[in-house]
mmCIF file of C-alpha atoms and ligand atoms in Angstrom:
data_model
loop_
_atom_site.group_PDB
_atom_site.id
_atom_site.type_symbol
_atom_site.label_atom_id
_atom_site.label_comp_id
_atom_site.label_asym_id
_atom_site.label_seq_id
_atom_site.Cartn_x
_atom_site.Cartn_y
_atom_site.Cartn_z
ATOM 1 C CA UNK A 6 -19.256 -9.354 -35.767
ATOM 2 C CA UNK A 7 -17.654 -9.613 -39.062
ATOM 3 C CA UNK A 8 -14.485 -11.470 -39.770
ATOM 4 C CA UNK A 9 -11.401 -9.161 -40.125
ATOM 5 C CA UNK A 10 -9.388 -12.031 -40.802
ATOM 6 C CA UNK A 11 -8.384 -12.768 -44.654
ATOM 7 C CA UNK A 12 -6.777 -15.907 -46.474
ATOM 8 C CA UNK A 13 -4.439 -13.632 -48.630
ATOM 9 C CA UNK A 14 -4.019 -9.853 -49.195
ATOM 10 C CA UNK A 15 -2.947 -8.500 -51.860
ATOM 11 C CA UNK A 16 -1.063 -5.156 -51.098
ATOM 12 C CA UNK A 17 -0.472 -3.080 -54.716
ATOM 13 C CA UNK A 18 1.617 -0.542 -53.671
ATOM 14 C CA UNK A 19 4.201 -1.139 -50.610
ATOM 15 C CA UNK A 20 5.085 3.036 -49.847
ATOM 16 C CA UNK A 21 4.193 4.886 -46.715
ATOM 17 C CA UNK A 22 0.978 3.389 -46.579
ATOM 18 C CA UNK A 23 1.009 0.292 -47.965
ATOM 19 C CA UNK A 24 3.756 -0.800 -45.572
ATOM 20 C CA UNK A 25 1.963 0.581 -42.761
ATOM 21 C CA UNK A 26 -1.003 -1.565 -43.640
ATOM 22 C CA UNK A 27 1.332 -4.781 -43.907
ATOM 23 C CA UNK A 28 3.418 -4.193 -40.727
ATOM 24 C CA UNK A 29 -0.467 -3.852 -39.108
ATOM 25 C CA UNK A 30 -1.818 -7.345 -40.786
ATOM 26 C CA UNK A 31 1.819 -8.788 -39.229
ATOM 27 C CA UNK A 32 1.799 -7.575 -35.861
ATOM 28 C CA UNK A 33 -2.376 -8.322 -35.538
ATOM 29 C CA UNK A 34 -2.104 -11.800 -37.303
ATOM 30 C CA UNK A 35 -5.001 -10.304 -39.598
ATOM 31 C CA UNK A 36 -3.980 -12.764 -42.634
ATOM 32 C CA UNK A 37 -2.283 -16.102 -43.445
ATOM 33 C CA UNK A 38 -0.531 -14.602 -46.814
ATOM 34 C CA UNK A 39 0.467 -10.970 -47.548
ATOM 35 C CA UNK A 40 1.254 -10.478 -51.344
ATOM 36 C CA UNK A 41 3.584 -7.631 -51.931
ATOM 37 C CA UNK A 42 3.418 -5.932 -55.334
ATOM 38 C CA UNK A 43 5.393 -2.423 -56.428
ATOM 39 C CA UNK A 44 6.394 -1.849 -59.826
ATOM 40 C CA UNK A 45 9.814 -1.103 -59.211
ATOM 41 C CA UNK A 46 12.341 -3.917 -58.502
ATOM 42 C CA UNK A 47 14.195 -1.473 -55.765
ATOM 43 C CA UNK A 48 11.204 -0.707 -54.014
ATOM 44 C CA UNK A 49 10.149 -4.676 -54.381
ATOM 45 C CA UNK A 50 14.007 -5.689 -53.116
ATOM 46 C CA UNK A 51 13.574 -3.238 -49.798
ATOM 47 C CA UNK A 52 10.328 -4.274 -49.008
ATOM 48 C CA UNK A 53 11.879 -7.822 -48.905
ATOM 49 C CA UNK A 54 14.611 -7.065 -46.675
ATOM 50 C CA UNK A 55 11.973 -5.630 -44.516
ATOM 51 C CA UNK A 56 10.111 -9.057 -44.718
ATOM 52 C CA UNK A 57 6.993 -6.895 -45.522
ATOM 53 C CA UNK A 58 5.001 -9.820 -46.506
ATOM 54 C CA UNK A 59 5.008 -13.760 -47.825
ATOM 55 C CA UNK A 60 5.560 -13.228 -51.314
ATOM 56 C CA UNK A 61 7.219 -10.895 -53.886
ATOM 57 C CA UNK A 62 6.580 -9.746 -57.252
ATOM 58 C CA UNK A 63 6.191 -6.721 -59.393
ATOM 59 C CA UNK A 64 3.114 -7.893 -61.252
ATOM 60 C CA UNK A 65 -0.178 -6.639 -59.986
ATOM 61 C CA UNK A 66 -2.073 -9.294 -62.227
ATOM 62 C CA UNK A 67 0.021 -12.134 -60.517
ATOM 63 C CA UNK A 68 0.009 -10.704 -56.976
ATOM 64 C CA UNK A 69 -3.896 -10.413 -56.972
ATOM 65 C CA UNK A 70 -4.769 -14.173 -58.214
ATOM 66 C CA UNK A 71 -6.244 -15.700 -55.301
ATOM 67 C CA UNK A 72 -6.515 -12.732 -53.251
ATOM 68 C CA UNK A 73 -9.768 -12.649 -51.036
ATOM 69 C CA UNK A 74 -8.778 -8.628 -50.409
ATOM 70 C CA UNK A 75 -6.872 -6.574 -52.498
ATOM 71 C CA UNK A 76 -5.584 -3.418 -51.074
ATOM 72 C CA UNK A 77 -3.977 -0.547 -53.940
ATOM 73 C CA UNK A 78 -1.616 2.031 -52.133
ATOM 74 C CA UNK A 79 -0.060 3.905 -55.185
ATOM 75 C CA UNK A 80 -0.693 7.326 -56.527
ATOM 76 C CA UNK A 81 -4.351 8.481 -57.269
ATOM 77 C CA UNK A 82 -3.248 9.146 -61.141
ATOM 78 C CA UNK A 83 -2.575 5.323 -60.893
ATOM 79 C CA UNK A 84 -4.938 3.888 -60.010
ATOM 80 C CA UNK A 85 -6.826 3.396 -63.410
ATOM 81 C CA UNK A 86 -3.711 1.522 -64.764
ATOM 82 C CA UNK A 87 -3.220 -0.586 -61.814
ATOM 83 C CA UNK A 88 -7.167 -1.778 -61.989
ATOM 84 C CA UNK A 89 -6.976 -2.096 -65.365
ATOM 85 C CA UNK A 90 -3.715 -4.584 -64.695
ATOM 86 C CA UNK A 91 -5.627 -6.569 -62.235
ATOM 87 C CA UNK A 92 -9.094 -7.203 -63.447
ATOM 88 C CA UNK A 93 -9.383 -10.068 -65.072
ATOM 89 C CA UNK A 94 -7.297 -11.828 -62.416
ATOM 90 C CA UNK A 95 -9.442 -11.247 -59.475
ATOM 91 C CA UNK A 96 -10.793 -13.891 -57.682
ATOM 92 C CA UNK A 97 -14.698 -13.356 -57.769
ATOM 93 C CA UNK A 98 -16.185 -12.562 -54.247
ATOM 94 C CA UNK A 99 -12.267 -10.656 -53.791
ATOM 95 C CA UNK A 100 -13.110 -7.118 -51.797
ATOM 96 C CA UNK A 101 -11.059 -4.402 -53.651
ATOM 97 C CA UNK A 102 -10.325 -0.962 -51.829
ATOM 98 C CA UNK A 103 -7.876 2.032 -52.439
ATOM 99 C CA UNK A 104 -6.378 4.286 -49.852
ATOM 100 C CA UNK A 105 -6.535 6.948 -52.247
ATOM 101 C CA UNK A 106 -6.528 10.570 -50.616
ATOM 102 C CA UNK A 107 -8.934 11.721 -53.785
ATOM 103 C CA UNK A 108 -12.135 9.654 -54.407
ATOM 104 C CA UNK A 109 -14.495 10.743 -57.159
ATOM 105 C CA UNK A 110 -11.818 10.590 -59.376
ATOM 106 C CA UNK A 111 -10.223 7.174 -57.892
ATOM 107 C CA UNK A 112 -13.802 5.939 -58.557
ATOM 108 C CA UNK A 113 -14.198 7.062 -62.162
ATOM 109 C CA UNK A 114 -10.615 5.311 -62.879
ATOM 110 C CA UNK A 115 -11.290 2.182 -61.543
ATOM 111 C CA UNK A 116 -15.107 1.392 -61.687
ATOM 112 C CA UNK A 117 -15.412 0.457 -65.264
ATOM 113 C CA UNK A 118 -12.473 -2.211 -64.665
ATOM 114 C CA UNK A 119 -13.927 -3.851 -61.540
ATOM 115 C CA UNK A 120 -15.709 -7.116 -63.271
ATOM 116 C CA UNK A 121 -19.009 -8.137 -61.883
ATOM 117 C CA UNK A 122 -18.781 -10.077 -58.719
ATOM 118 C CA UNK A 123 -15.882 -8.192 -57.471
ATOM 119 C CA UNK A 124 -16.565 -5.856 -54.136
ATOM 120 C CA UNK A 125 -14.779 -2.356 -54.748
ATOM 121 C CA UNK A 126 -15.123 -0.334 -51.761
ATOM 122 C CA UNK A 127 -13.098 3.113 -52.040
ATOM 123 C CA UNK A 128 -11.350 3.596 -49.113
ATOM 124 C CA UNK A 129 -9.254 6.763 -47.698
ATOM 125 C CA UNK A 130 -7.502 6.468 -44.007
ATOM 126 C CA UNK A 131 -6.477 9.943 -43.167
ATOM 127 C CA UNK A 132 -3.515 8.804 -41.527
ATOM 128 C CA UNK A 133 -0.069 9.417 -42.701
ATOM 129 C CA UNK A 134 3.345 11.590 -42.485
ATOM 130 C CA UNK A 135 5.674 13.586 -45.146
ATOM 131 C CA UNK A 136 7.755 10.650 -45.347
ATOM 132 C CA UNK A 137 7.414 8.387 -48.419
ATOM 133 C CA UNK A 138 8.782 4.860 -49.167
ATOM 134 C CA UNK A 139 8.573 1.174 -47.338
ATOM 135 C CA UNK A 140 10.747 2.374 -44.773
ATOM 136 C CA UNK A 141 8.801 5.046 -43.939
ATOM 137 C CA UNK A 142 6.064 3.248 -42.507
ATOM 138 C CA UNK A 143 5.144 2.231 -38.942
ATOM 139 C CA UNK A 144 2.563 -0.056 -37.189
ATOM 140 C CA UNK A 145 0.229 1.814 -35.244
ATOM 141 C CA UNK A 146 0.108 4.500 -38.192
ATOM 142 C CA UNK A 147 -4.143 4.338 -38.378
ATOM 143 C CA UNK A 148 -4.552 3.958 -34.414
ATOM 144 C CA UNK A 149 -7.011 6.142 -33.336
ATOM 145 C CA UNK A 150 -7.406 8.047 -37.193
ATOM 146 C CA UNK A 151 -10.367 8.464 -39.382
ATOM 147 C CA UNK A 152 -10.795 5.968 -42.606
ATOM 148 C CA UNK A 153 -13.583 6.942 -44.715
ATOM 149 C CA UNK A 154 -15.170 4.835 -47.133
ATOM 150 C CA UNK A 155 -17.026 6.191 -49.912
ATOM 151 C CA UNK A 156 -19.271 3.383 -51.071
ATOM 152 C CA UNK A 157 -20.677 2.827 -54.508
ATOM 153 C CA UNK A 158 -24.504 2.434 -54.559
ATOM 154 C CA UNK A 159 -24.709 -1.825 -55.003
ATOM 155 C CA UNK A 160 -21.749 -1.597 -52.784
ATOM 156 C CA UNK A 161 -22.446 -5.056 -50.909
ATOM 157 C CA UNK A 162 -23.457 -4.449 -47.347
ATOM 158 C CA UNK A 163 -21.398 -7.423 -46.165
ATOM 159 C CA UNK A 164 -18.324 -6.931 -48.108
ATOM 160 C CA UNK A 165 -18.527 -3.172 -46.344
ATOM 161 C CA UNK A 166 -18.780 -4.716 -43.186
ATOM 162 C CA UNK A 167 -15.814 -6.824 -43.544
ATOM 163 C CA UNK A 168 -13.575 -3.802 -44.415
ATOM 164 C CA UNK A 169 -14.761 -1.664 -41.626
ATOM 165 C CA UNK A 170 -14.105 -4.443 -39.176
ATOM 166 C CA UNK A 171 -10.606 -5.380 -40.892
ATOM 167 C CA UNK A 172 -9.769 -0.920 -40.965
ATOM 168 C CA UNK A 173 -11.130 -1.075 -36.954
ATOM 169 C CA UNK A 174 -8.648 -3.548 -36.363
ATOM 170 C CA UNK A 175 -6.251 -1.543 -37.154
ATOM 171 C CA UNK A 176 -7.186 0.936 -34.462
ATOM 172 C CA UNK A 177 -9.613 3.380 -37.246
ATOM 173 C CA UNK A 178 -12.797 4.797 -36.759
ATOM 174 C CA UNK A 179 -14.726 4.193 -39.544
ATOM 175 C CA UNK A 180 -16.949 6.981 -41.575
ATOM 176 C CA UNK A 181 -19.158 6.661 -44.406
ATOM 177 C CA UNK A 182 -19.628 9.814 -46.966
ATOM 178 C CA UNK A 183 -20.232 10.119 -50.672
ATOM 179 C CA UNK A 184 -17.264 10.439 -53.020
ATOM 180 C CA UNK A 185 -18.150 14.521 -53.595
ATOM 181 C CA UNK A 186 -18.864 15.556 -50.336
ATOM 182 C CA UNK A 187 -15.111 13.247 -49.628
ATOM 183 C CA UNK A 188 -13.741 15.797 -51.624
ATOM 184 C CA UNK A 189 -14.920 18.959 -50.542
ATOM 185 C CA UNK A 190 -14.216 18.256 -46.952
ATOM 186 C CA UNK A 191 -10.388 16.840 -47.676
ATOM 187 C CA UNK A 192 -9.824 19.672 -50.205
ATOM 188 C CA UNK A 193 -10.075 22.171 -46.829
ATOM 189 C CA UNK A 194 -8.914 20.058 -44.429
ATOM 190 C CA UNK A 195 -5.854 18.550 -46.281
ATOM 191 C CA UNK A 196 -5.668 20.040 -49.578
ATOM 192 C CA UNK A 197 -5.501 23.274 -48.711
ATOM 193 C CA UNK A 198 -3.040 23.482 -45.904
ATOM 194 C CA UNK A 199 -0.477 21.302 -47.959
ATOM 195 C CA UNK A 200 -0.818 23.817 -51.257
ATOM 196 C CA UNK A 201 -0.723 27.044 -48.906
ATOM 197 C CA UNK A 202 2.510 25.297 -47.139
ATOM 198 C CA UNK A 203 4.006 24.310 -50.661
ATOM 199 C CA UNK A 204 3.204 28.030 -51.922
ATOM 200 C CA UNK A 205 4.695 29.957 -48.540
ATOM 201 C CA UNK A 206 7.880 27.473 -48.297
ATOM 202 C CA UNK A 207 8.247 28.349 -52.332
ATOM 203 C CA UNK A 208 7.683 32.412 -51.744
ATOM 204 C CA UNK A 209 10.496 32.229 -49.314
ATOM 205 C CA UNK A 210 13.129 30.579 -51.537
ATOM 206 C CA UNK A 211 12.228 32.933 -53.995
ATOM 207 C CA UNK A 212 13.115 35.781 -51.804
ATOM 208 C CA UNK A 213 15.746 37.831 -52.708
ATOM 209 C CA UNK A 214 15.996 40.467 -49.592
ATOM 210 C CA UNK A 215 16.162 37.324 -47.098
ATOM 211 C CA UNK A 216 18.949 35.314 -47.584
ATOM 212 C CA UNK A 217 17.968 31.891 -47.611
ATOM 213 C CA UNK A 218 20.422 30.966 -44.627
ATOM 214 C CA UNK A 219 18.445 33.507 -42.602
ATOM 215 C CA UNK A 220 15.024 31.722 -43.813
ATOM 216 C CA UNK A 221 17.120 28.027 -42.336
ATOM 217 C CA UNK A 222 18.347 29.864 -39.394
ATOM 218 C CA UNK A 223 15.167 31.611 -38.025
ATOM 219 C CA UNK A 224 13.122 28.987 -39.183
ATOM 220 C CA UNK A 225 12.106 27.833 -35.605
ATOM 221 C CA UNK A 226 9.769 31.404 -35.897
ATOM 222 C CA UNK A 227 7.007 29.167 -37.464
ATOM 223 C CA UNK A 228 8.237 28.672 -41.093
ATOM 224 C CA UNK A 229 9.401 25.372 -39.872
ATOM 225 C CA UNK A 230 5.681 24.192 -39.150
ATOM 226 C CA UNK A 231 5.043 24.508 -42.782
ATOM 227 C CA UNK A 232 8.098 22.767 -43.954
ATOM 228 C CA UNK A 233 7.124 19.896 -42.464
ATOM 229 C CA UNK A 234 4.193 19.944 -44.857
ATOM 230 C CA UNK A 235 5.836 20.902 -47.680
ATOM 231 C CA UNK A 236 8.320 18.032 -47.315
ATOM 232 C CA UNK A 237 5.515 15.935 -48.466
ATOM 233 C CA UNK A 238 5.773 13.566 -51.648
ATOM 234 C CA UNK A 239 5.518 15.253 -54.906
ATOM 235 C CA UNK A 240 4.282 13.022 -56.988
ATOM 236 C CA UNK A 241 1.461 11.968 -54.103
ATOM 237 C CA UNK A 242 0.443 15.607 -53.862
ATOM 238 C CA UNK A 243 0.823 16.381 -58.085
ATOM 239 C CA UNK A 244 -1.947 13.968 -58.451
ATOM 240 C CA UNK A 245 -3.822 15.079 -55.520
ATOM 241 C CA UNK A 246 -4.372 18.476 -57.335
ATOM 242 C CA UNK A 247 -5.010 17.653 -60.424
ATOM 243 C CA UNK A 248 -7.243 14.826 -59.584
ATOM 244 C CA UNK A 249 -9.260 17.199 -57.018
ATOM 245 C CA UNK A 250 -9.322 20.147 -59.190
ATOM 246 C CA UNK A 251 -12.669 21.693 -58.701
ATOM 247 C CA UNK A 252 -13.181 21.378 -55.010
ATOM 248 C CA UNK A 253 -9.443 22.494 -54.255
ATOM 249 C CA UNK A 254 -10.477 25.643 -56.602
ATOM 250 C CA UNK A 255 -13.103 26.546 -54.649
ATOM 251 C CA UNK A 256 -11.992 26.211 -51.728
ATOM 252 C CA UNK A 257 -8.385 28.519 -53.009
ATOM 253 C CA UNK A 258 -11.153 31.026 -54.271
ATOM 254 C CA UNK A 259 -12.486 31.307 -50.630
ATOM 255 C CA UNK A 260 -9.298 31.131 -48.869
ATOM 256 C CA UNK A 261 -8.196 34.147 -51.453
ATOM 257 C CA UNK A 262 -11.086 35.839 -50.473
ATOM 258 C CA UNK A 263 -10.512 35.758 -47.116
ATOM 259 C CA UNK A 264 -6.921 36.380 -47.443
ATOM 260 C CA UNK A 265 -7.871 39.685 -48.951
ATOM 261 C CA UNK A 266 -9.964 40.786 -45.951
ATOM 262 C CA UNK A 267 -6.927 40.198 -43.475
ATOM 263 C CA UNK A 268 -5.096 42.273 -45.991
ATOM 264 C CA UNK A 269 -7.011 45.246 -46.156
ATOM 265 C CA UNK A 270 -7.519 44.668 -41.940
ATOM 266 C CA UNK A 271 -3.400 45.108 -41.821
ATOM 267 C CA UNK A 272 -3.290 47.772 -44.806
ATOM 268 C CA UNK A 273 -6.061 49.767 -42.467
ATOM 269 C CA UNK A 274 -4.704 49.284 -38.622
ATOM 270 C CA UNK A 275 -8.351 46.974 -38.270
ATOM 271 C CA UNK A 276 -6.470 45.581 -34.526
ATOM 272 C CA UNK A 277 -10.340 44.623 -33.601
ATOM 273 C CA UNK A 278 -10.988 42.797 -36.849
ATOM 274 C CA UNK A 279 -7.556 40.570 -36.703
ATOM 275 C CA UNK A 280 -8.281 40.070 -32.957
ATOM 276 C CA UNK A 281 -11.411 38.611 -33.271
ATOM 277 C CA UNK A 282 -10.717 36.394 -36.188
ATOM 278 C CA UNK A 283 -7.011 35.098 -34.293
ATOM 279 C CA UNK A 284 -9.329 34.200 -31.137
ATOM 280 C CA UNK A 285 -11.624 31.979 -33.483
ATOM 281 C CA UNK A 286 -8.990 30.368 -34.961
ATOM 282 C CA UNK A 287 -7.510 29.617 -31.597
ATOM 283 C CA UNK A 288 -10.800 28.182 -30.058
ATOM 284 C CA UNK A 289 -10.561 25.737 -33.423
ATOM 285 C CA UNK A 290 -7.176 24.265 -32.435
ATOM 286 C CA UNK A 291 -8.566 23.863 -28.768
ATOM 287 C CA UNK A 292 -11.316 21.886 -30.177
ATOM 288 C CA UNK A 293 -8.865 19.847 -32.422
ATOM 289 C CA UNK A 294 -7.018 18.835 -28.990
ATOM 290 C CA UNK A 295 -10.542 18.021 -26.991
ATOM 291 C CA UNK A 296 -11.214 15.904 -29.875
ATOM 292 C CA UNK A 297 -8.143 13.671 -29.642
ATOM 293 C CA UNK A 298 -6.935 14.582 -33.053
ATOM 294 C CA UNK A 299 -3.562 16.382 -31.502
ATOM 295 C CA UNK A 300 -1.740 16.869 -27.660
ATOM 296 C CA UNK A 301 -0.939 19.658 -26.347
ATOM 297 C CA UNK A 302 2.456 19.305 -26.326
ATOM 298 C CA UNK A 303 4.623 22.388 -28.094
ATOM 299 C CA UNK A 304 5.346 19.576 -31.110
ATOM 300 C CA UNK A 305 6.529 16.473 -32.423
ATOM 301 C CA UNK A 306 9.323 16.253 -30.329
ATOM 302 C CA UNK A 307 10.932 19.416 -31.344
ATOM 303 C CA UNK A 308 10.923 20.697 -27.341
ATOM 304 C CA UNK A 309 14.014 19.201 -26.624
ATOM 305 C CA UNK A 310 15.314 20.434 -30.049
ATOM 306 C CA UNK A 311 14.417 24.009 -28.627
ATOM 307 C CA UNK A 312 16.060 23.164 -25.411
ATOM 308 C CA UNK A 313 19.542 22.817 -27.287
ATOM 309 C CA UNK A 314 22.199 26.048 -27.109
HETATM 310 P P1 NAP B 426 4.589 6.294 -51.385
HETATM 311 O O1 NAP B 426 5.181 6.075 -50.047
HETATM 312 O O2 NAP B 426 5.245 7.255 -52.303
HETATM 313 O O3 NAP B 426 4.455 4.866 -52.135
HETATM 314 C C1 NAP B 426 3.877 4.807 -53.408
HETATM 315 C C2 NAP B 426 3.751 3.383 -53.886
HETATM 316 O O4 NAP B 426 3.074 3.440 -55.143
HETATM 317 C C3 NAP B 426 5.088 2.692 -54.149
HETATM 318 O O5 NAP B 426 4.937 1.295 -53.970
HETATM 319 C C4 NAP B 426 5.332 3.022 -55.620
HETATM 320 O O6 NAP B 426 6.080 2.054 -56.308
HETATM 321 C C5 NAP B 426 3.942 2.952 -56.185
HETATM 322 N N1 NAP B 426 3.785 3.798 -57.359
HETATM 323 C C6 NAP B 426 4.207 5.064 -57.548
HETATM 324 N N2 NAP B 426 3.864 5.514 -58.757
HETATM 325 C C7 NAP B 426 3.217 4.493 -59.376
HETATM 326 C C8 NAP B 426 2.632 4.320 -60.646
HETATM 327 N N3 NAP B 426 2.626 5.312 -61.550
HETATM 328 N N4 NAP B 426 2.074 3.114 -60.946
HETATM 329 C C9 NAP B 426 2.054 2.105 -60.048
HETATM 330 N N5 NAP B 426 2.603 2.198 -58.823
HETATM 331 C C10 NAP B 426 3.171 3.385 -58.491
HETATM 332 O O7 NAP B 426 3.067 6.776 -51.275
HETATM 333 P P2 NAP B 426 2.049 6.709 -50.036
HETATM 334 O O8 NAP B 426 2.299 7.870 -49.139
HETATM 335 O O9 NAP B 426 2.042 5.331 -49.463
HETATM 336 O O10 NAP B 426 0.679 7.015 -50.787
HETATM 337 C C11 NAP B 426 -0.044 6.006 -51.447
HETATM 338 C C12 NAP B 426 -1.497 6.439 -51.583
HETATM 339 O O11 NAP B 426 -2.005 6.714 -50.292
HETATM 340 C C13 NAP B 426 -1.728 7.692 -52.419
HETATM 341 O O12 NAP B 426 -2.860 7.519 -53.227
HETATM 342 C C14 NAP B 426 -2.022 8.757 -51.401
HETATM 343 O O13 NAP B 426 -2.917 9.731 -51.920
HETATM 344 C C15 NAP B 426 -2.664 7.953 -50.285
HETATM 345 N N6 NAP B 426 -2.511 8.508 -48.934
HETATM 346 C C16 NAP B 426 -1.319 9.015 -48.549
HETATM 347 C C17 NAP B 426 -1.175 9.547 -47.272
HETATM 348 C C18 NAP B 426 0.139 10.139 -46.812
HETATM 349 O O14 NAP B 426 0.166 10.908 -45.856
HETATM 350 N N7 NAP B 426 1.238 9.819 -47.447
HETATM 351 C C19 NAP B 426 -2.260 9.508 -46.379
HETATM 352 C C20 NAP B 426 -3.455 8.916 -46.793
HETATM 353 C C21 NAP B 426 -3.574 8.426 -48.079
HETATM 354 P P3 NAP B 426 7.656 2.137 -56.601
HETATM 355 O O15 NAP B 426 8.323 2.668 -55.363
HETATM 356 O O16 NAP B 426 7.991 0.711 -56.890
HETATM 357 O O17 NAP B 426 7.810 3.055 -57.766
#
């Protein structure tokens, strides 16, 4: 069984995630020093007051030095700068790994930094909420979610190991899968849903026959279930699309596709045609629940908010 327990950590990043992961290594004991890096002094100053970690500083290059694993939470478009920051103060035999929700393109940024002796292993938990920020994170957040690693091909089978085991303390179940096929399979499963959520909330406060009070006050009609999505950070989800461009294409040429056979089934009174496809789509959210991935509960704690006069 390998050892999920690690001298010091090195957490680049302290948002959503980050702070997730460091309320985890608290509350499980999983390391004797937690390094806590952001680049901004505010962000830094919070995660203090939320005594996040054991140290403090805004330099990645200083927060890695003596790090046995090194953990980078920030935006995917950053993290070539931030490897570039840290490499040459890596300790050698340190295990490197990203959360990033992209991963050829995390790879191709921060590959050519790692120096030799250094274990990168890309990492992506597919855990998280709309909310951004060090307050916005929870312990628990990866109990009983996917975290995918996307190895490199002299990825060090022990080093691997180590990271699944640390990931599986954290209540993950650990999958393997190259970088591409990563891609693909987030860019329908993630991707997707967050750009069509982004693009209906945006068609509605464009409208100009629906006032947007009316689009507020009706909201609980199912234009609420996207907002949710849409709420998501901007900056997270700018980067995810540029830095996942050709798989999110073609999955947006397919969805468009489709989109224009439910169309022409409305434009021509097809009942049989939207039946059949709304009883597929049904049998794949009773799947999602028999999986464990969701309850069967009406939502997030909005029942009672239904329940109001
Ligand atoms: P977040 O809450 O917005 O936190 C972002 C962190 O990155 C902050 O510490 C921020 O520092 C830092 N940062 C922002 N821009 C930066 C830059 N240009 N250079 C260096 N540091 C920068 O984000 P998050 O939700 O934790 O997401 C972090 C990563 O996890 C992203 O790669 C995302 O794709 C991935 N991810 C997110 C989710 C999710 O649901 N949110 C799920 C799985 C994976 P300051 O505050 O100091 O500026």
């Amino acid at each position: 069984m390998a050892d999920v327990h690690f001298d010091r950590v090195a957490l680049i990043g302290i948002g959503l995630i980050g702070s997730s992961i460091a309320r985890d290594i608290k509350a499980l004991g999983l390391a004797n020093e937690i390094v806590v890096s952001t680049r901004s002094p505010e962000t830094l100053k919070r995660a203090e007051e939320l005594q996040l970690g054991s140290h403090y500083t805004t330099s990645a290059a200083e927060a890695v030095q003596g790090a046995d694993l090194v953990i980078v939470s920030v935006p995917v478009g950053a993290s070539g700068t931030v490897a570039e920051q840290i490499a040459a103060h890596l300790k050698p035999g340190a295990i490197v790994t990203d959360v990033g929700s992209t991963k050829a393109s995390v790879i191709a940024q921060m590959t050519p930094h790692m120096p030799p002796g250094v274990h990168f292993i890309p990492g992506h938990p597919l855990a998280g909420t709309e909310k951004s920020g060090p307050d916005a994170g929870f312990t628990g957040l990866f109990q009983g979610r996917w975290c995918i690693f996307t190895p490199l091909p002299d990825t060090d089978g022990e080093a691997l190991s180590r990271l699944k085991a640390f990931w599986e303390a954290l209540g993950s179940r650990v999958d393997e899968m190259d970088p591409e096929h990563h891609d693909k399979v987030l860019a329908i499963v993630s991707h997707l849903p967050h750009i069509i959520a982004y693009n209906i909330v945006g068609t509605a406060d464009d409208l100009e026959t629906v006032t947007e009070s009316e689009v507020i006050k009706y909201s609980a009609s199912g234009f609420r279930d996207f907002t949710r999505l849409a709420a998501s950070d901007p900056t997270m989800w700018r980067d995810v699309c540029l830095h996942n461009k050709d798989a999110i294409l073609e999955m947006l040429a397919r969805f468009s596709e489709d989109l224009a056979y439910l169309q022409r089934a409305i434009r021509w009174g097809e009942g049989d045609k939207l039946f059949d496809l709304f009883a597929r789509t049904r049998a794949v959210r009773r799947s999602i629940i028999e999986a464990g991935q969701d309850v069967d509960t009406p939502d997030f704690g909005r029942h009672s908010l239904d329940k109001k006069p």
